[in-house]
């Protein structure tokens, strides 16, 4: 029995390593297979092991673009969990909101925002309800995790970013744009806290989607509402765009033009790679170009560089206006002399 238990532990550890590695590389077929094996192995284990395996399977199902299966699994998983396990319940609620948004049944032709019948409601209403419940769970988690130096402290911060960001998206889907704005702002603050907690300055990061996602949504919302300068400032700060380096041009406009040219080149390259993958016939290992409409981790490099180009075009135009005004004033002063 001891030998069998030891073998089970080894298998369990191996499957978790396989799950983690495959999720990092985007091999979602392997990720899902390892998660399903973990679920089978956890049937005779402690409740915490079963919960962790179920959450891993939900994640893998969503990343494998099987939202209908994920939706059914979410409901069953939540019902089987202890009410005291706020963290796993919060994850399940977020996954269920993702699955609802991703399924065709989530948003039908019915535009009504009211409950249609018992157990059945419009997609936007359901997502609002799920994200609201996730927010309640988050408050409970934060109250339980007061030690900021603990690993749970960082996890709470990361979850705070996701919950606030997804709540903002849900409110936009429900047509409550004004109400969504403070949630995106709070999500941005939480993301910055996570970045500082990890000890890596945001400008030195590669494209970290978990960090950029709330900045992306806030910037787009501000831009759409006409606050283009605020949107540009938010996104450029998050991306470290237009920062002066050792060999940077002396002119601010020249600096921004150089950044814009680089962003255009990056965007063109990513688009070319995307098209090449799309025509290659193998979509299994290229998750970056999937996830349209997802609440979590849904922005791709294509979208990131596209927003880079958009805000830098605005920044260059505004910088040119300022330089023109400054030049005109100098000429006027010269004439007065």
mmCIF file of C-alpha atoms in Angstrom:
data_model
loop_
_atom_site.group_PDB
_atom_site.id
_atom_site.type_symbol
_atom_site.label_atom_id
_atom_site.label_comp_id
_atom_site.label_asym_id
_atom_site.label_seq_id
_atom_site.Cartn_x
_atom_site.Cartn_y
_atom_site.Cartn_z
ATOM 1 C CA UNK A 1 0.000 0.000 0.000
ATOM 2 C CA UNK A 2 2.824 2.401 0.823
ATOM 3 C CA UNK A 3 4.423 1.640 -2.529
ATOM 4 C CA UNK A 4 1.143 2.224 -4.344
ATOM 5 C CA UNK A 5 0.624 5.513 -2.518
ATOM 6 C CA UNK A 6 4.142 6.604 -3.433
ATOM 7 C CA UNK A 7 3.517 5.761 -7.086
ATOM 8 C CA UNK A 8 0.271 7.744 -6.997
ATOM 9 C CA UNK A 9 2.118 10.757 -5.606
ATOM 10 C CA UNK A 10 4.766 10.496 -8.317
ATOM 11 C CA UNK A 11 2.100 10.208 -11.010
ATOM 12 C CA UNK A 12 0.175 13.122 -9.548
ATOM 13 C CA UNK A 13 3.288 15.334 -9.472
ATOM 14 C CA UNK A 14 4.187 14.338 -13.026
ATOM 15 C CA UNK A 15 0.691 15.150 -14.290
ATOM 16 C CA UNK A 16 0.739 18.568 -12.631
ATOM 17 C CA UNK A 17 4.122 19.314 -14.197
ATOM 18 C CA UNK A 18 2.767 18.182 -17.568
ATOM 19 C CA UNK A 19 -0.328 20.340 -17.114
ATOM 20 C CA UNK A 20 1.759 23.396 -16.236
ATOM 21 C CA UNK A 21 4.275 22.925 -19.063
ATOM 22 C CA UNK A 22 1.648 22.274 -21.720
ATOM 23 C CA UNK A 23 -0.370 25.309 -20.607
ATOM 24 C CA UNK A 24 2.726 27.487 -20.872
ATOM 25 C CA UNK A 25 3.511 26.227 -24.374
ATOM 26 C CA UNK A 26 -0.100 26.303 -25.563
ATOM 27 C CA UNK A 27 -0.363 22.557 -26.143
ATOM 28 C CA UNK A 28 -3.999 22.459 -25.091
ATOM 29 C CA UNK A 29 -4.638 18.865 -26.167
ATOM 30 C CA UNK A 30 -1.943 17.664 -23.749
ATOM 31 C CA UNK A 31 -3.078 20.173 -21.123
ATOM 32 C CA UNK A 32 -6.640 18.856 -21.229
ATOM 33 C CA UNK A 33 -5.526 15.204 -21.226
ATOM 34 C CA UNK A 34 -3.338 15.735 -18.155
ATOM 35 C CA UNK A 35 -6.146 17.606 -16.368
ATOM 36 C CA UNK A 36 -8.596 14.782 -17.049
ATOM 37 C CA UNK A 37 -6.085 12.259 -15.710
ATOM 38 C CA UNK A 38 -5.681 14.412 -12.595
ATOM 39 C CA UNK A 39 -9.461 14.355 -12.097
ATOM 40 C CA UNK A 40 -9.522 10.561 -12.310
ATOM 41 C CA UNK A 41 -6.570 10.246 -9.941
ATOM 42 C CA UNK A 42 -8.138 12.669 -7.429
ATOM 43 C CA UNK A 43 -11.403 10.736 -7.043
ATOM 44 C CA UNK A 44 -10.008 8.899 -4.033
ATOM 45 C CA UNK A 45 -7.999 11.839 -2.737
ATOM 46 C CA UNK A 46 -8.729 14.702 -0.358
ATOM 47 C CA UNK A 47 -11.356 17.261 -1.292
ATOM 48 C CA UNK A 48 -8.694 19.926 -1.907
ATOM 49 C CA UNK A 49 -6.970 17.690 -4.480
ATOM 50 C CA UNK A 50 -10.276 17.032 -6.228
ATOM 51 C CA UNK A 51 -11.098 20.741 -6.325
ATOM 52 C CA UNK A 52 -7.697 21.662 -7.762
ATOM 53 C CA UNK A 53 -8.017 18.989 -10.466
ATOM 54 C CA UNK A 54 -11.551 20.135 -11.362
ATOM 55 C CA UNK A 55 -10.394 23.741 -11.724
ATOM 56 C CA UNK A 56 -7.500 22.608 -13.907
ATOM 57 C CA UNK A 57 -9.916 20.730 -16.148
ATOM 58 C CA UNK A 58 -12.195 23.785 -16.447
ATOM 59 C CA UNK A 59 -9.250 25.916 -17.471
ATOM 60 C CA UNK A 60 -8.118 23.356 -20.051
ATOM 61 C CA UNK A 61 -11.635 22.975 -21.486
ATOM 62 C CA UNK A 62 -11.942 26.719 -22.009
ATOM 63 C CA UNK A 63 -8.516 26.986 -23.580
ATOM 64 C CA UNK A 64 -9.378 24.040 -25.840
ATOM 65 C CA UNK A 65 -12.472 25.941 -27.041
ATOM 66 C CA UNK A 66 -14.991 23.567 -25.504
ATOM 67 C CA UNK A 67 -17.159 26.080 -23.628
ATOM 68 C CA UNK A 68 -20.286 23.888 -23.621
ATOM 69 C CA UNK A 69 -18.442 21.113 -21.799
ATOM 70 C CA UNK A 70 -16.880 23.686 -19.484
ATOM 71 C CA UNK A 71 -20.261 25.217 -18.698
ATOM 72 C CA UNK A 72 -21.728 21.868 -17.645
ATOM 73 C CA UNK A 73 -18.609 21.039 -15.639
ATOM 74 C CA UNK A 74 -18.649 24.431 -13.871
ATOM 75 C CA UNK A 75 -22.106 23.930 -12.425
ATOM 76 C CA UNK A 76 -21.327 20.410 -11.220
ATOM 77 C CA UNK A 77 -17.992 21.478 -9.739
ATOM 78 C CA UNK A 78 -19.461 24.404 -7.791
ATOM 79 C CA UNK A 79 -22.232 22.245 -6.363
ATOM 80 C CA UNK A 80 -19.699 19.674 -5.146
ATOM 81 C CA UNK A 81 -17.467 22.211 -3.409
ATOM 82 C CA UNK A 82 -17.459 23.261 0.185
ATOM 83 C CA UNK A 83 -18.929 26.716 0.784
ATOM 84 C CA UNK A 84 -15.846 27.543 2.855
ATOM 85 C CA UNK A 85 -13.568 27.150 -0.172
ATOM 86 C CA UNK A 86 -14.026 30.712 -1.435
ATOM 87 C CA UNK A 87 -11.001 30.608 -3.736
ATOM 88 C CA UNK A 88 -12.109 27.621 -5.824
ATOM 89 C CA UNK A 89 -15.719 28.859 -5.915
ATOM 90 C CA UNK A 90 -14.477 32.219 -7.189
ATOM 91 C CA UNK A 91 -12.491 30.491 -9.942
ATOM 92 C CA UNK A 92 -15.483 28.392 -10.959
ATOM 93 C CA UNK A 93 -17.702 31.464 -11.149
ATOM 94 C CA UNK A 94 -15.170 33.197 -13.395
ATOM 95 C CA UNK A 95 -14.833 30.115 -15.594
ATOM 96 C CA UNK A 96 -18.601 29.808 -15.818
ATOM 97 C CA UNK A 97 -18.850 33.435 -16.925
ATOM 98 C CA UNK A 98 -16.180 32.752 -19.567
ATOM 99 C CA UNK A 99 -18.021 29.663 -20.774
ATOM 100 C CA UNK A 100 -21.349 31.490 -20.895
ATOM 101 C CA UNK A 101 -19.823 34.234 -23.024
ATOM 102 C CA UNK A 102 -18.145 31.732 -25.319
ATOM 103 C CA UNK A 103 -21.185 29.563 -26.003
ATOM 104 C CA UNK A 104 -23.754 30.427 -28.638
ATOM 105 C CA UNK A 105 -26.458 29.917 -26.030
ATOM 106 C CA UNK A 106 -24.876 32.644 -23.911
ATOM 107 C CA UNK A 107 -25.965 35.380 -26.295
ATOM 108 C CA UNK A 108 -28.851 34.528 -28.546
ATOM 109 C CA UNK A 109 -30.969 36.774 -30.709
ATOM 110 C CA UNK A 110 -33.014 37.804 -27.677
ATOM 111 C CA UNK A 111 -31.774 41.212 -26.536
ATOM 112 C CA UNK A 112 -33.845 41.251 -23.367
ATOM 113 C CA UNK A 113 -31.885 41.816 -20.182
ATOM 114 C CA UNK A 114 -34.432 40.053 -17.964
ATOM 115 C CA UNK A 115 -34.671 36.521 -16.694
ATOM 116 C CA UNK A 116 -36.640 34.440 -19.174
ATOM 117 C CA UNK A 117 -37.566 31.526 -16.948
ATOM 118 C CA UNK A 118 -36.350 29.775 -13.836
ATOM 119 C CA UNK A 119 -32.778 28.620 -14.366
ATOM 120 C CA UNK A 120 -32.523 30.364 -17.728
ATOM 121 C CA UNK A 121 -31.541 33.994 -18.317
ATOM 122 C CA UNK A 122 -30.073 36.288 -20.894
ATOM 123 C CA UNK A 123 -26.307 35.909 -21.302
ATOM 124 C CA UNK A 124 -25.442 39.429 -20.175
ATOM 125 C CA UNK A 125 -27.567 39.119 -17.045
ATOM 126 C CA UNK A 126 -26.079 35.742 -16.182
ATOM 127 C CA UNK A 127 -22.520 36.986 -16.640
ATOM 128 C CA UNK A 128 -23.253 40.021 -14.466
ATOM 129 C CA UNK A 129 -24.632 37.746 -11.772
ATOM 130 C CA UNK A 130 -21.664 35.370 -11.920
ATOM 131 C CA UNK A 131 -19.051 38.129 -11.783
ATOM 132 C CA UNK A 132 -20.944 39.814 -8.933
ATOM 133 C CA UNK A 133 -20.869 36.569 -6.944
ATOM 134 C CA UNK A 134 -17.163 36.205 -7.759
ATOM 135 C CA UNK A 135 -16.616 39.677 -6.327
ATOM 136 C CA UNK A 136 -18.298 38.602 -3.067
ATOM 137 C CA UNK A 137 -16.032 35.535 -2.930
ATOM 138 C CA UNK A 138 -13.022 37.753 -3.553
ATOM 139 C CA UNK A 139 -13.895 39.931 -0.557
ATOM 140 C CA UNK A 140 -14.025 36.805 1.583
ATOM 141 C CA UNK A 141 -10.640 35.658 0.248
ATOM 142 C CA UNK A 142 -9.015 39.018 0.940
ATOM 143 C CA UNK A 143 -10.411 39.042 4.489
ATOM 144 C CA UNK A 144 -8.922 35.585 5.038
ATOM 145 C CA UNK A 145 -5.567 36.580 3.562
ATOM 146 C CA UNK A 146 -4.276 39.528 5.579
ATOM 147 C CA UNK A 147 -0.598 38.526 5.445
ATOM 148 C CA UNK A 148 0.771 40.432 2.444
ATOM 149 C CA UNK A 149 4.081 38.599 2.642
ATOM 150 C CA UNK A 150 2.467 35.235 2.033
ATOM 151 C CA UNK A 151 2.054 33.529 -1.323
ATOM 152 C CA UNK A 152 -1.678 33.752 -0.786
ATOM 153 C CA UNK A 153 -1.273 37.529 -0.643
ATOM 154 C CA UNK A 154 0.058 37.582 -4.194
ATOM 155 C CA UNK A 155 -2.594 35.131 -5.376
ATOM 156 C CA UNK A 156 -5.295 37.343 -3.892
ATOM 157 C CA UNK A 157 -3.898 40.345 -5.749
ATOM 158 C CA UNK A 158 -3.840 38.430 -9.020
ATOM 159 C CA UNK A 159 -7.391 37.234 -8.496
ATOM 160 C CA UNK A 160 -8.422 40.776 -7.594
ATOM 161 C CA UNK A 161 -7.160 41.941 -11.004
ATOM 162 C CA UNK A 162 -9.112 39.268 -12.853
ATOM 163 C CA UNK A 163 -12.357 39.672 -10.914
ATOM 164 C CA UNK A 164 -12.432 43.474 -11.256
ATOM 165 C CA UNK A 165 -11.532 43.303 -14.940
ATOM 166 C CA UNK A 166 -14.168 40.677 -15.699
ATOM 167 C CA UNK A 167 -16.771 42.558 -13.698
ATOM 168 C CA UNK A 168 -16.072 45.594 -15.870
ATOM 169 C CA UNK A 169 -16.499 43.536 -19.038
ATOM 170 C CA UNK A 170 -19.763 42.096 -17.727
ATOM 171 C CA UNK A 171 -21.141 45.574 -17.054
ATOM 172 C CA UNK A 172 -20.239 46.698 -20.568
ATOM 173 C CA UNK A 173 -22.048 43.661 -21.968
ATOM 174 C CA UNK A 174 -25.066 44.717 -19.926
ATOM 175 C CA UNK A 175 -24.877 48.212 -21.406
ATOM 176 C CA UNK A 176 -23.598 49.852 -18.190
ATOM 177 C CA UNK A 177 -20.487 51.529 -19.572
ATOM 178 C CA UNK A 178 -20.285 54.237 -16.894
ATOM 179 C CA UNK A 179 -20.435 51.626 -14.109
ATOM 180 C CA UNK A 180 -17.649 49.594 -15.754
ATOM 181 C CA UNK A 181 -15.063 52.392 -15.651
ATOM 182 C CA UNK A 182 -14.208 52.243 -11.906
ATOM 183 C CA UNK A 183 -13.850 48.456 -12.093
ATOM 184 C CA UNK A 184 -11.272 48.729 -14.884
ATOM 185 C CA UNK A 185 -9.433 51.426 -12.934
ATOM 186 C CA UNK A 186 -9.370 49.201 -9.837
ATOM 187 C CA UNK A 187 -8.188 46.275 -11.971
ATOM 188 C CA UNK A 188 -5.335 48.401 -13.325
ATOM 189 C CA UNK A 189 -4.277 49.357 -9.783
ATOM 190 C CA UNK A 190 -4.392 45.699 -8.724
ATOM 191 C CA UNK A 191 -2.315 44.690 -11.763
ATOM 192 C CA UNK A 192 0.303 47.325 -10.934
ATOM 193 C CA UNK A 193 0.416 46.054 -7.339
ATOM 194 C CA UNK A 194 1.013 42.527 -8.629
ATOM 195 C CA UNK A 195 3.786 43.775 -10.882
ATOM 196 C CA UNK A 196 5.475 45.632 -8.029
ATOM 197 C CA UNK A 197 4.972 42.632 -5.734
ATOM 198 C CA UNK A 198 6.811 40.423 -8.232
ATOM 199 C CA UNK A 199 9.676 42.908 -8.299
ATOM 200 C CA UNK A 200 9.680 43.340 -12.087
ATOM 201 C CA UNK A 201 9.034 46.838 -13.460
ATOM 202 C CA UNK A 202 6.175 46.833 -15.948
ATOM 203 C CA UNK A 203 8.278 48.448 -18.672
ATOM 204 C CA UNK A 204 10.767 45.576 -18.511
ATOM 205 C CA UNK A 205 8.134 42.903 -18.948
ATOM 206 C CA UNK A 206 7.458 41.092 -22.191
ATOM 207 C CA UNK A 207 3.816 41.026 -23.255
ATOM 208 C CA UNK A 208 2.330 39.891 -19.953
ATOM 209 C CA UNK A 209 -1.358 39.480 -20.774
ATOM 210 C CA UNK A 210 -2.481 39.260 -17.151
ATOM 211 C CA UNK A 211 -0.845 42.646 -16.519
ATOM 212 C CA UNK A 212 -1.941 44.296 -19.782
ATOM 213 C CA UNK A 213 -5.526 43.037 -19.954
ATOM 214 C CA UNK A 214 -7.119 45.607 -17.585
ATOM 215 C CA UNK A 215 -4.973 48.379 -19.089
ATOM 216 C CA UNK A 216 -6.171 47.303 -22.535
ATOM 217 C CA UNK A 217 -9.840 47.388 -21.551
ATOM 218 C CA UNK A 218 -9.539 50.702 -19.696
ATOM 219 C CA UNK A 219 -7.686 52.305 -22.605
ATOM 220 C CA UNK A 220 -10.251 51.112 -25.142
ATOM 221 C CA UNK A 221 -13.159 52.298 -22.997
ATOM 222 C CA UNK A 222 -11.603 55.740 -22.499
ATOM 223 C CA UNK A 223 -10.848 55.974 -26.219
ATOM 224 C CA UNK A 224 -14.376 54.983 -27.173
ATOM 225 C CA UNK A 225 -15.840 57.566 -24.809
ATOM 226 C CA UNK A 226 -13.710 60.306 -26.370
ATOM 227 C CA UNK A 227 -10.964 60.579 -23.737
ATOM 228 C CA UNK A 228 -8.209 59.823 -26.229
ATOM 229 C CA UNK A 229 -5.371 61.501 -24.365
ATOM 230 C CA UNK A 230 -6.217 59.646 -21.133
ATOM 231 C CA UNK A 231 -6.441 56.405 -23.106
ATOM 232 C CA UNK A 232 -3.072 57.025 -24.743
ATOM 233 C CA UNK A 233 -1.433 57.891 -21.411
ATOM 234 C CA UNK A 234 -2.841 54.763 -19.758
ATOM 235 C CA UNK A 235 -1.672 52.415 -22.495
ATOM 236 C CA UNK A 236 1.705 54.035 -23.137
ATOM 237 C CA UNK A 237 2.523 53.895 -19.431
ATOM 238 C CA UNK A 238 1.529 50.212 -19.247
ATOM 239 C CA UNK A 239 3.620 49.368 -22.325
ATOM 240 C CA UNK A 240 6.538 51.682 -21.576
ATOM 241 C CA UNK A 241 6.076 53.362 -24.965
ATOM 242 C CA UNK A 242 7.886 56.597 -25.778
ATOM 243 C CA UNK A 243 10.394 56.298 -22.963
ATOM 244 C CA UNK A 244 13.704 57.970 -23.571
ATOM 245 C CA UNK A 245 16.688 55.625 -23.781
ATOM 246 C CA UNK A 246 20.448 56.143 -24.195
ATOM 247 C CA UNK A 247 20.296 56.579 -27.975
ATOM 248 C CA UNK A 248 16.860 58.192 -28.189
ATOM 249 C CA UNK A 249 16.256 61.183 -30.493
ATOM 250 C CA UNK A 250 16.363 64.569 -28.778
ATOM 251 C CA UNK A 251 12.948 65.599 -30.087
ATOM 252 C CA UNK A 252 9.867 64.185 -28.356
ATOM 253 C CA UNK A 253 8.109 63.897 -31.704
ATOM 254 C CA UNK A 254 11.056 62.036 -33.225
ATOM 255 C CA UNK A 255 11.093 59.693 -30.242
ATOM 256 C CA UNK A 256 7.387 58.923 -30.668
ATOM 257 C CA UNK A 257 7.770 58.485 -34.433
ATOM 258 C CA UNK A 258 10.520 55.924 -33.856
ATOM 259 C CA UNK A 259 8.288 54.076 -31.384
ATOM 260 C CA UNK A 260 5.406 54.209 -33.875
ATOM 261 C CA UNK A 261 7.541 52.803 -36.671
ATOM 262 C CA UNK A 262 8.660 49.970 -34.404
ATOM 263 C CA UNK A 263 5.045 49.240 -33.385
ATOM 264 C CA UNK A 264 3.924 49.174 -37.033
ATOM 265 C CA UNK A 265 6.724 46.712 -37.865
ATOM 266 C CA UNK A 266 5.819 44.487 -34.896
ATOM 267 C CA UNK A 267 2.142 44.528 -35.833
ATOM 268 C CA UNK A 268 2.888 43.691 -39.475
ATOM 269 C CA UNK A 269 5.127 40.797 -38.451
ATOM 270 C CA UNK A 270 2.559 39.372 -36.037
ATOM 271 C CA UNK A 271 -0.213 39.669 -38.629
ATOM 272 C CA UNK A 272 1.936 37.840 -41.170
ATOM 273 C CA UNK A 273 2.666 35.085 -38.647
ATOM 274 C CA UNK A 274 -1.020 34.857 -37.819
ATOM 275 C CA UNK A 275 -2.023 34.435 -41.442
ATOM 276 C CA UNK A 276 0.687 31.841 -41.957
ATOM 277 C CA UNK A 277 -0.582 29.812 -38.993
ATOM 278 C CA UNK A 278 -4.205 30.166 -40.066
ATOM 279 C CA UNK A 279 -3.416 28.740 -43.487
ATOM 280 C CA UNK A 280 -1.151 26.058 -42.078
ATOM 281 C CA UNK A 281 -4.056 23.784 -41.094
ATOM 282 C CA UNK A 282 -2.796 23.110 -37.563
ATOM 283 C CA UNK A 283 -4.471 25.281 -34.933
ATOM 284 C CA UNK A 284 -3.847 23.090 -31.931
ATOM 285 C CA UNK A 285 -0.620 24.709 -30.752
ATOM 286 C CA UNK A 286 -1.301 28.370 -31.543
ATOM 287 C CA UNK A 287 -3.597 29.663 -28.782
ATOM 288 C CA UNK A 288 -2.516 33.289 -29.152
ATOM 289 C CA UNK A 289 -4.875 33.772 -32.066
ATOM 290 C CA UNK A 290 -7.882 32.258 -30.333
ATOM 291 C CA UNK A 291 -9.926 33.610 -27.476
ATOM 292 C CA UNK A 292 -12.018 36.270 -29.182
ATOM 293 C CA UNK A 293 -14.849 37.212 -26.845
ATOM 294 C CA UNK A 294 -13.295 35.600 -23.789
ATOM 295 C CA UNK A 295 -13.379 37.480 -20.508
ATOM 296 C CA UNK A 296 -9.974 36.314 -19.277
ATOM 297 C CA UNK A 297 -6.688 36.381 -21.181
ATOM 298 C CA UNK A 298 -8.475 37.191 -24.411
ATOM 299 C CA UNK A 299 -6.159 39.760 -25.948
ATOM 300 C CA UNK A 300 -3.564 38.612 -28.431
ATOM 301 C CA UNK A 301 -0.251 40.104 -29.510
ATOM 302 C CA UNK A 302 -2.039 41.266 -32.642
ATOM 303 C CA UNK A 303 -4.419 43.369 -30.548
ATOM 304 C CA UNK A 304 -1.639 44.626 -28.279
ATOM 305 C CA UNK A 305 0.459 45.923 -31.186
ATOM 306 C CA UNK A 306 -2.645 47.307 -32.924
ATOM 307 C CA UNK A 307 -3.394 49.428 -29.859
ATOM 308 C CA UNK A 308 0.282 50.436 -29.726
ATOM 309 C CA UNK A 309 -0.049 51.804 -33.247
ATOM 310 C CA UNK A 310 -3.350 53.565 -32.510
ATOM 311 C CA UNK A 311 -2.190 55.425 -29.405
ATOM 312 C CA UNK A 312 1.231 56.263 -30.853
ATOM 313 C CA UNK A 313 -0.385 57.774 -33.944
ATOM 314 C CA UNK A 314 -2.405 59.963 -31.606
ATOM 315 C CA UNK A 315 0.664 60.800 -29.509
ATOM 316 C CA UNK A 316 2.710 61.782 -32.596
ATOM 317 C CA UNK A 317 -0.110 64.018 -33.853
ATOM 318 C CA UNK A 318 -0.472 65.725 -30.475
ATOM 319 C CA UNK A 319 3.295 66.184 -30.151
ATOM 320 C CA UNK A 320 3.427 67.752 -33.616
ATOM 321 C CA UNK A 321 0.670 70.206 -32.638
ATOM 322 C CA UNK A 322 2.579 71.231 -29.512
ATOM 323 C CA UNK A 323 5.795 71.730 -31.472
ATOM 324 C CA UNK A 324 3.934 73.799 -34.067
ATOM 325 C CA UNK A 325 2.405 76.016 -31.361
ATOM 326 C CA UNK A 326 5.798 76.390 -29.703
ATOM 327 C CA UNK A 327 7.422 77.276 -33.030
ATOM 328 C CA UNK A 328 4.684 79.815 -33.811
ATOM 329 C CA UNK A 329 5.147 81.513 -30.443
ATOM 330 C CA UNK A 330 8.881 81.792 -31.024
ATOM 331 C CA UNK A 331 8.271 83.397 -34.398
ATOM 332 C CA UNK A 332 5.806 85.866 -32.860
ATOM 333 C CA UNK A 333 8.321 86.765 -30.174
ATOM 334 C CA UNK A 334 10.945 87.295 -32.876
ATOM 335 C CA UNK A 335 8.671 89.664 -34.786
ATOM 336 C CA UNK A 336 7.945 91.650 -31.610
ATOM 337 C CA UNK A 337 11.667 92.120 -31.020
#
